[in-house]
XYZ file of C-alpha atoms in Angstrom:
121
model
C 99.966 118.612 94.245
C 100.677 114.942 94.816
C 101.621 112.811 91.836
C 101.573 109.048 92.325
C 103.167 106.538 89.995
C 104.375 102.965 89.862
C 101.151 101.015 89.672
C 100.620 98.213 87.194
C 99.894 94.564 86.658
C 101.895 92.014 88.620
C 101.580 88.326 89.366
C 100.904 86.898 92.786
C 104.064 86.978 94.849
C 105.548 89.788 92.830
C 106.635 93.269 93.856
C 105.877 96.843 92.940
C 107.173 100.167 94.173
C 104.830 103.121 94.293
C 106.128 106.664 94.401
C 104.395 109.912 95.213
C 106.076 113.237 94.567
C 104.753 116.403 96.124
C 105.110 119.668 94.292
C 104.230 123.222 95.092
C 105.058 122.983 98.775
C 107.107 121.043 101.297
C 105.148 118.978 103.794
C 107.312 119.624 106.806
C 106.021 117.958 109.940
C 103.257 116.226 107.995
C 102.620 112.526 107.805
C 102.614 111.067 104.321
C 100.922 107.819 103.527
C 98.800 105.630 101.328
C 95.174 104.610 101.166
C 93.699 102.051 98.815
C 90.276 101.257 97.528
C 89.234 98.094 95.757
C 86.130 97.968 93.554
C 83.007 97.732 95.667
C 84.919 98.052 98.911
C 85.544 100.790 101.417
C 88.677 102.877 101.411
C 91.448 101.380 103.550
C 94.399 102.878 105.327
C 97.593 101.161 104.159
C 100.586 102.912 105.686
C 101.854 106.232 107.021
C 105.202 107.730 107.906
C 106.167 110.792 109.894
C 108.360 113.614 108.641
C 111.417 112.188 110.393
C 110.593 108.631 109.485
C 110.650 107.743 113.149
C 106.965 106.891 113.286
C 105.555 104.349 110.858
C 102.156 102.690 110.822
C 100.818 99.839 108.717
C 97.505 98.129 108.248
C 97.785 94.659 109.758
C 97.262 92.883 106.441
C 100.357 94.465 104.868
C 102.763 94.267 107.809
C 105.886 92.361 106.871
C 105.159 92.713 103.151
C 104.986 96.469 102.534
C 107.547 99.080 103.457
C 106.903 102.825 103.482
C 109.709 105.353 103.260
C 110.181 108.990 102.357
C 112.884 111.216 100.940
C 112.259 114.723 102.214
C 114.894 116.213 99.937
C 112.836 114.951 97.009
C 109.501 115.596 98.719
C 108.592 112.028 97.872
C 107.045 109.068 99.676
C 107.456 105.469 98.544
C 105.588 102.241 99.120
C 107.553 99.072 98.427
C 105.065 96.237 98.077
C 106.359 92.681 98.202
C 104.728 89.258 98.165
C 101.664 90.759 96.569
C 98.329 88.989 96.873
C 95.142 89.250 94.799
C 93.494 91.062 97.717
C 96.053 93.857 97.320
C 94.403 94.776 94.027
C 93.114 98.333 94.370
C 93.601 101.938 93.414
C 96.298 103.312 95.699
C 96.158 106.970 96.755
C 98.965 109.053 98.144
C 97.774 111.136 101.102
C 99.156 113.771 103.442
C 97.904 114.972 106.819
C 99.263 116.519 109.996
C 97.806 113.684 112.042
C 98.642 109.997 111.844
C 95.373 109.431 113.674
C 93.443 111.052 110.852
C 95.245 108.947 108.293
C 94.558 105.761 110.215
C 90.920 106.844 110.332
C 91.072 107.217 106.543
C 90.896 110.994 106.547
C 93.448 113.173 104.799
C 93.938 116.853 104.150
C 95.684 116.314 100.823
C 95.119 113.605 98.222
C 96.914 112.584 95.085
C 95.364 110.925 92.107
C 95.236 107.157 92.336
C 97.447 104.588 90.737
C 96.009 101.166 89.952
C 97.664 98.026 91.240
C 96.378 94.742 89.852
C 97.634 91.447 91.220
C 96.787 88.489 89.013
C 96.637 84.901 90.171
């Protein structure tokens, strides 16, 4: 089970930190990441990180503003979101898959429930 938290309402330029804790199993050698989906729009890949943290991928629109990390001892992945923009408003989903390619193609073996991020202007 993947439990995401940390969403909320923030003003333009603000920051939020999303967390996603996995329970029931350890995702060794899996990529963990985040998707998002805004109302009326397609699901987007946001970021992914490998088990070791040595491989990290971001969607171009969030590079330089978002930072993904993971704490394997806590079985948790984080998404630090800075300089938020109205277009970042979406439901953010924690996802896990063996393949970073699958994640970047917006496919995932495991999904958490979403957490809503609203950026107001």
